[in-house]
Amino acid sequence: MDIVIELWTALPVVMQIMIKIVAIMMPLMLLVAYYTYAERKIIGYMQVRMGPNRVGFFGMRLWGLGQPIADAVKLMFKEIIIPSGANKLLFLIAPMLSIGPALAAWAVFPFDAGLVLADIHAGLLYILAMTSLGVYGVIIAGWASNSKYAFLGAIRSAAQIVSYEIAMGFALVGVLVAAGSLNLGDIVAAQQGSVFHWFWLPLFPLFLIYFISGVAETNRAPFDVAEGESEIVAGFHVEYSGMTFAVFFLAEYANMILISALSALMFLGGWLSPLPQSWVDGVFLLDDGFQWLLIKTFFFMFLFLWFRATFPRYRYDQIMRLGWKVFIPITIVWIVVVAAMKVAEMPWWFN
């Protein structure tokens, strides 16, 4: 172990950072790929279907576990067709603008106490900035495609993302008030104790609004009017094919994982154990650790799939009404309530 530490410290700082980035990105990309498989399998079981069950490895079906790999290989070899009237440069930049912020946000995400790529003080502000940039990829993709269908989908999607971004931002202001810090590690530390010390309880309306707004912001069912197949084919990326389409697809699922992980971090204590510290101190797998963050994140990821299998699609006017007339007023009122609780040093959370 000492040799490994010596070798690590001997590496240039740039090389250390590159290795850390690869260590975060590789599992994340694998998780994105198999999240698509999990979606098809879980929704299949909910709707009494089989889901993917043919493509395996080395001649064995293995419940269809090879399906995401087959999909990726197929998309790699498909032709990228650029419409004749499209703005070629912007057409190719748009997918990168969608997936870039979704991946860059992980730079400040703490996976455990001290286990973070860049432990900056304004981590929450950085996350807000990165998640807000994704809308530019959507707008540029719709406009650069030179297609009425793509442009209509882009306008719908951009209006929806911006509307729910405001509600999400206000929900995170509540977290900031409660924790008294913009650092994500400090926000988790402020929830120390047990499951009843986590912020889901004093910030319950903000917790619900944050996650539902996250579902809307990622254009997932029941808020997927931007991709309403029966209305506008596929939305803003209707003219995309091959790997350019795949990048939009990856960006959507990477954003879903990010929203799930942030929900777990901000409201459910991140890597903290739900059991009282005196019970689990030093007990393997029950003590605080990355495994708890993983379990909580998977729970929220499952909710995304459950919603898609369960709820019918909202009308566009209903989506806008929910965002502007319901969520934003509730978040503003609850921020005042949280501030009052903080000033009054209300137990268990703020004393």
Coordinates of C-alpha atoms in Angstrom, one line a residue:
M1 CA 0.0 0.0 0.0
D2 CA 2.9 2.4 0.8
I3 CA 4.4 1.7 -2.6
V4 CA 1.1 2.7 -4.3
I5 CA 0.9 5.9 -2.3
E6 CA 4.5 6.7 -3.2
L7 CA 3.9 6.1 -6.9
W8 CA 0.7 8.3 -6.7
T9 CA 2.5 11.2 -5.0
A10 CA 5.3 10.9 -7.6
L11 CA 2.9 11.5 -10.5
P12 CA 2.5 15.1 -11.8
V13 CA -0.6 16.9 -10.5
V14 CA -2.1 17.0 -14.0
M15 CA -1.8 13.2 -14.4
Q16 CA -3.4 12.7 -11.0
I17 CA -6.4 14.9 -12.0
M18 CA -6.7 13.0 -15.4
I19 CA -6.8 9.6 -13.6
K20 CA -9.4 10.9 -11.1
I21 CA -11.6 12.2 -14.1
V22 CA -11.3 8.8 -15.8
A23 CA -12.2 7.0 -12.5
I24 CA -15.4 9.1 -12.3
M25 CA -16.4 9.1 -16.0
M26 CA -15.8 5.4 -16.9
P27 CA -18.2 4.0 -14.2
L28 CA -20.7 6.9 -15.0
M29 CA -20.8 6.0 -18.7
L30 CA -21.2 2.3 -17.9
L31 CA -24.0 3.2 -15.5
V32 CA -25.7 5.4 -18.2
A33 CA -25.6 2.4 -20.6
Y34 CA -27.0 -0.1 -18.2
Y35 CA -29.6 2.5 -16.9
T36 CA -31.2 2.2 -20.4
Y37 CA -31.2 -1.6 -20.0
A38 CA -32.7 -1.3 -16.5
E39 CA -35.4 1.0 -17.9
R40 CA -36.5 -1.5 -20.6
K41 CA -36.4 -4.4 -18.1
I42 CA -38.2 -2.7 -15.2
I43 CA -40.9 -1.1 -17.3
G44 CA -41.2 -4.5 -19.1
Y45 CA -41.9 -6.3 -15.8
M46 CA -44.4 -3.5 -14.8
Q47 CA -46.3 -4.0 -18.1
V48 CA -46.0 -7.8 -18.1
R49 CA -43.5 -7.9 -21.0
M50 CA -40.1 -9.6 -21.2
G51 CA -37.9 -6.6 -22.1
P52 CA -34.5 -7.3 -23.8
N53 CA -33.5 -10.9 -23.2
R54 CA -31.6 -12.1 -26.3
V55 CA -28.3 -10.3 -26.6
G56 CA -25.7 -11.7 -24.2
F57 CA -22.0 -12.5 -24.2
F58 CA -20.0 -15.5 -25.6
G59 CA -23.1 -17.2 -26.9
M60 CA -25.0 -17.0 -23.6
R61 CA -28.1 -14.8 -23.3
L62 CA -27.5 -13.8 -19.7
W63 CA -30.9 -12.0 -19.5
G64 CA -30.0 -9.7 -22.4
L65 CA -27.1 -7.9 -20.5
G66 CA -25.3 -7.4 -23.8
Q67 CA -28.1 -5.2 -25.2
P68 CA -26.6 -1.8 -24.2
I69 CA -23.2 -2.8 -25.8
A70 CA -25.0 -3.9 -29.0
D71 CA -27.0 -0.6 -29.1
A72 CA -23.7 1.5 -28.7
V73 CA -21.9 -0.5 -31.4
K74 CA -24.9 -0.1 -33.8
L75 CA -25.0 3.7 -33.2
M76 CA -21.3 4.1 -33.7
F77 CA -21.5 2.6 -37.2
K78 CA -24.7 4.5 -38.3
E79 CA -24.2 7.3 -40.8
I80 CA -24.5 10.9 -39.4
I81 CA -26.8 12.7 -41.8
I82 CA -26.7 16.5 -41.7
P83 CA -29.8 18.2 -43.3
S84 CA -28.9 20.2 -46.4
G85 CA -30.2 23.5 -45.0
A86 CA -28.7 23.0 -41.5
N87 CA -25.9 25.1 -39.9
K88 CA -23.3 22.3 -39.9
L89 CA -21.1 23.8 -37.1
L90 CA -23.9 24.5 -34.6
F91 CA -25.6 21.2 -35.6
L92 CA -22.5 19.2 -34.4
I93 CA -21.8 21.5 -31.4
A94 CA -25.3 21.1 -29.9
P95 CA -24.9 17.5 -28.7
M96 CA -21.6 18.4 -27.0
L97 CA -23.3 21.4 -25.3
S98 CA -25.9 19.0 -23.9
I99 CA -23.7 16.3 -22.5
G100 CA -20.8 18.6 -21.4
P101 CA -22.5 20.3 -18.5
A102 CA -24.1 17.0 -17.4
L103 CA -20.6 15.4 -17.0
A104 CA -18.8 18.6 -15.7
A105 CA -21.2 18.8 -12.8
W106 CA -19.6 15.7 -11.3
A107 CA -16.3 17.5 -10.7
V108 CA -17.6 18.9 -7.4
F109 CA -19.8 16.0 -6.3
P110 CA -18.5 14.4 -3.1
F111 CA -18.9 10.5 -3.1
D112 CA -17.8 10.2 0.5
A113 CA -16.2 12.3 3.2
G114 CA -13.1 13.9 1.5
L115 CA -13.7 11.8 -1.7
V116 CA -14.2 14.6 -4.3
L117 CA -12.4 15.8 -7.4
A118 CA -12.6 19.5 -6.6
D119 CA -13.7 20.4 -3.1
I120 CA -14.7 24.1 -3.9
H121 CA -16.6 26.3 -1.4
A122 CA -19.2 27.3 -4.0
G123 CA -20.0 23.8 -5.1
L124 CA -23.8 24.3 -5.0
L125 CA -23.5 27.4 -7.2
Y126 CA -21.3 25.5 -9.7
I127 CA -23.9 22.7 -9.9
L128 CA -26.6 25.3 -10.6
A129 CA -24.5 26.9 -13.3
M130 CA -23.6 23.6 -15.0
T131 CA -27.2 22.2 -15.0
S132 CA -28.5 25.5 -16.4
L133 CA -26.1 25.3 -19.4
G134 CA -27.8 22.2 -20.9
V135 CA -30.7 24.2 -22.3
Y136 CA -28.4 25.9 -24.8
G137 CA -27.7 22.5 -26.5
V138 CA -31.5 22.0 -26.9
I139 CA -32.1 25.4 -28.4
I140 CA -29.1 25.2 -30.7
A141 CA -30.1 21.7 -31.9
G142 CA -33.6 22.8 -32.8
W143 CA -32.5 26.0 -34.5
A144 CA -29.5 24.5 -36.4
S145 CA -31.6 21.6 -37.8
N146 CA -33.6 23.9 -40.1
S147 CA -36.7 21.9 -39.4
K148 CA -40.1 23.2 -38.2
Y149 CA -40.6 20.0 -36.1
A150 CA -37.2 20.3 -34.4
F151 CA -37.6 24.0 -33.8
L152 CA -41.1 23.5 -32.2
G153 CA -39.6 20.8 -30.0
A154 CA -36.7 23.0 -29.0
I155 CA -39.0 25.9 -28.1
R156 CA -41.2 23.6 -26.0
S157 CA -38.3 22.0 -24.3
A158 CA -36.4 25.3 -23.6
A159 CA -39.5 26.9 -22.0
Q160 CA -40.1 23.9 -19.8
I161 CA -36.4 23.6 -18.7
V162 CA -36.2 27.3 -17.8
S163 CA -39.5 27.2 -15.9
Y164 CA -38.5 24.3 -13.8
E165 CA -34.9 25.4 -13.4
I166 CA -36.3 28.4 -11.3
A167 CA -38.2 26.1 -9.0
M168 CA -35.1 23.8 -8.6
G169 CA -33.0 26.8 -7.9
F170 CA -35.3 28.1 -5.1
A171 CA -35.5 24.6 -3.6
L172 CA -31.6 24.6 -3.4
V173 CA -31.7 28.0 -1.8
G174 CA -33.7 26.3 1.0
V175 CA -30.9 23.8 1.4
L176 CA -28.4 26.6 1.4
V177 CA -30.3 28.4 4.2
A178 CA -30.6 25.2 6.2
A179 CA -27.0 24.1 5.9
G180 CA -25.4 27.5 6.0
S181 CA -22.9 26.6 3.3
L182 CA -22.5 26.3 -0.5
N183 CA -20.0 23.4 -0.1
L184 CA -21.6 20.0 -0.8
G185 CA -19.6 18.2 1.8
D186 CA -20.7 20.7 4.4
I187 CA -24.3 20.3 3.4
V188 CA -24.0 16.5 4.1
A189 CA -22.2 17.2 7.4
A190 CA -25.1 19.4 8.5
Q191 CA -27.4 16.4 8.3
Q192 CA -25.4 14.3 10.7
G193 CA -27.4 12.2 13.2
S194 CA -30.1 9.8 12.0
V195 CA -32.7 9.6 9.3
F196 CA -34.8 12.2 11.2
H197 CA -31.9 14.7 11.1
W198 CA -31.8 14.8 7.3
F199 CA -33.2 17.7 5.4
W200 CA -36.1 15.8 3.8
L201 CA -38.1 16.5 7.0
P202 CA -37.8 20.2 7.5
L203 CA -37.6 20.9 3.8
F204 CA -40.2 18.3 2.7
P205 CA -42.1 20.6 0.2
L206 CA -38.8 21.7 -1.3
F207 CA -37.6 18.0 -1.5
L208 CA -40.7 17.0 -3.5
I209 CA -40.5 20.1 -5.7
Y210 CA -36.8 19.6 -6.4
F211 CA -37.2 16.0 -7.5
I212 CA -40.4 16.6 -9.6
S213 CA -38.8 19.6 -11.2
G214 CA -35.8 17.4 -12.0
V215 CA -38.1 15.0 -13.8
A216 CA -39.6 17.9 -15.8
E217 CA -36.2 19.4 -16.5
T218 CA -34.9 16.2 -18.0
N219 CA -38.0 16.0 -20.2
R220 CA -39.0 12.6 -18.8
A221 CA -42.6 11.2 -18.5
P222 CA -45.0 12.6 -17.6
F223 CA -43.4 15.9 -18.6
D224 CA -42.1 14.7 -22.0
V225 CA -44.2 16.9 -24.3
A226 CA -40.9 18.1 -25.9
E227 CA -40.6 14.5 -27.3
G228 CA -44.3 13.7 -27.8
E229 CA -44.0 11.0 -30.4
S230 CA -47.6 11.4 -31.6
E231 CA -47.2 15.1 -32.0
I232 CA -43.7 16.2 -33.1
V233 CA -42.0 12.9 -33.9
A234 CA -39.0 13.1 -31.5
G235 CA -38.7 16.7 -30.5
F236 CA -35.5 18.9 -30.9
H237 CA -33.3 16.0 -32.0
V238 CA -35.5 14.6 -34.8
E239 CA -32.9 15.4 -37.5
Y240 CA -30.1 13.7 -35.6
S241 CA -28.8 10.1 -36.3
G242 CA -25.9 7.9 -35.4
M243 CA -23.6 9.1 -32.6
T244 CA -24.9 12.6 -32.6
F245 CA -28.3 11.2 -31.6
A246 CA -26.6 8.9 -29.1
V247 CA -24.9 11.8 -27.4
F248 CA -28.3 13.5 -26.8
F249 CA -29.6 10.1 -25.4
L250 CA -26.5 9.8 -23.1
A251 CA -27.0 13.4 -21.9
E252 CA -30.6 12.7 -20.9
Y253 CA -29.7 9.7 -18.8
A254 CA -26.6 11.3 -17.4
N255 CA -28.8 14.2 -16.2
M256 CA -31.3 11.7 -14.6
I257 CA -28.5 10.1 -12.7
L258 CA -27.1 13.6 -11.6
I259 CA -30.6 14.7 -10.4
S260 CA -31.0 11.4 -8.5
A261 CA -27.5 11.7 -6.9
L262 CA -28.1 15.4 -5.9
S263 CA -31.5 14.6 -4.4
A264 CA -29.8 11.9 -2.3
L265 CA -27.0 14.3 -1.3
M266 CA -29.1 17.4 -0.5
F267 CA -32.1 15.9 1.2
L268 CA -31.3 12.3 2.3
G269 CA -27.9 12.8 3.9
G270 CA -25.7 11.6 1.0
W271 CA -23.3 8.9 2.3
L272 CA -24.7 9.1 5.9
S273 CA -26.2 6.0 7.4
P274 CA -30.0 6.1 8.2
L275 CA -29.3 4.4 11.5
P276 CA -28.1 6.3 14.6
Q277 CA -24.3 6.7 14.7
S278 CA -24.0 4.9 18.1
W279 CA -25.5 1.8 16.5
V280 CA -23.4 1.5 13.4
D281 CA -20.1 3.1 14.4
G282 CA -17.4 0.9 12.9
V283 CA -19.8 -1.8 11.6
F284 CA -18.9 -2.8 8.1
L285 CA -21.4 -1.7 5.4
L286 CA -23.8 -0.2 8.0
D287 CA -21.5 2.7 8.9
D288 CA -21.5 5.9 6.9
G289 CA -20.0 5.4 3.4
F290 CA -20.4 5.4 -0.4
Q291 CA -22.7 2.4 -0.3
W292 CA -25.5 4.5 1.3
L293 CA -25.2 7.2 -1.4
L294 CA -25.4 4.5 -4.0
I295 CA -28.6 3.0 -2.5
K296 CA -30.3 6.4 -2.2
T297 CA -29.3 7.3 -5.8
F298 CA -30.6 4.0 -7.2
F299 CA -33.9 4.6 -5.4
F300 CA -34.4 8.0 -7.2
M301 CA -33.3 6.5 -10.5
F302 CA -36.0 3.8 -10.0
L303 CA -38.6 6.5 -9.4
F304 CA -37.8 8.0 -12.9
L305 CA -38.6 4.7 -14.5
W306 CA -41.7 4.1 -12.3
F307 CA -43.1 7.4 -13.3
R308 CA -42.7 6.7 -16.9
A309 CA -44.5 3.4 -16.6
T310 CA -47.4 4.8 -14.5
F311 CA -48.4 8.4 -15.4
P312 CA -50.0 9.7 -18.6
R313 CA -48.4 12.7 -20.3
Y314 CA -49.4 16.2 -19.1
R315 CA -50.8 18.8 -21.4
Y316 CA -48.3 21.6 -22.1
D317 CA -50.4 24.2 -20.4
Q318 CA -50.7 22.0 -17.3
I319 CA -46.9 21.7 -17.2
M320 CA -46.4 25.5 -17.4
R321 CA -49.1 26.1 -14.8
L322 CA -47.6 23.6 -12.3
G323 CA -44.1 25.2 -12.7
W324 CA -45.1 28.9 -12.5
K325 CA -48.3 29.0 -10.4
V326 CA -47.7 26.1 -7.9
F327 CA -44.0 25.2 -7.5
I328 CA -42.4 28.7 -7.5
P329 CA -44.8 30.2 -5.0
I330 CA -44.5 27.2 -2.6
T331 CA -40.7 27.3 -2.8
I332 CA -40.6 31.1 -2.0
V333 CA -42.9 30.7 1.0
W334 CA -41.0 27.7 2.3
I335 CA -37.6 29.5 2.1
V336 CA -39.1 32.1 4.5
V337 CA -40.3 29.3 6.8
V338 CA -36.9 27.6 6.8
A339 CA -35.2 30.9 7.5
A340 CA -37.5 31.4 10.5
M341 CA -36.8 27.9 11.8
K342 CA -33.0 28.6 11.4
V343 CA -33.2 31.9 13.3
A344 CA -35.3 30.2 16.0
E345 CA -32.7 27.4 16.2
M346 CA -35.5 24.8 15.9
P347 CA -34.4 21.3 17.1
W348 CA -33.4 18.8 15.7
W349 CA -32.0 20.4 12.6
F350 CA -30.9 24.0 13.4
N351 CA -29.8 24.0 17.0

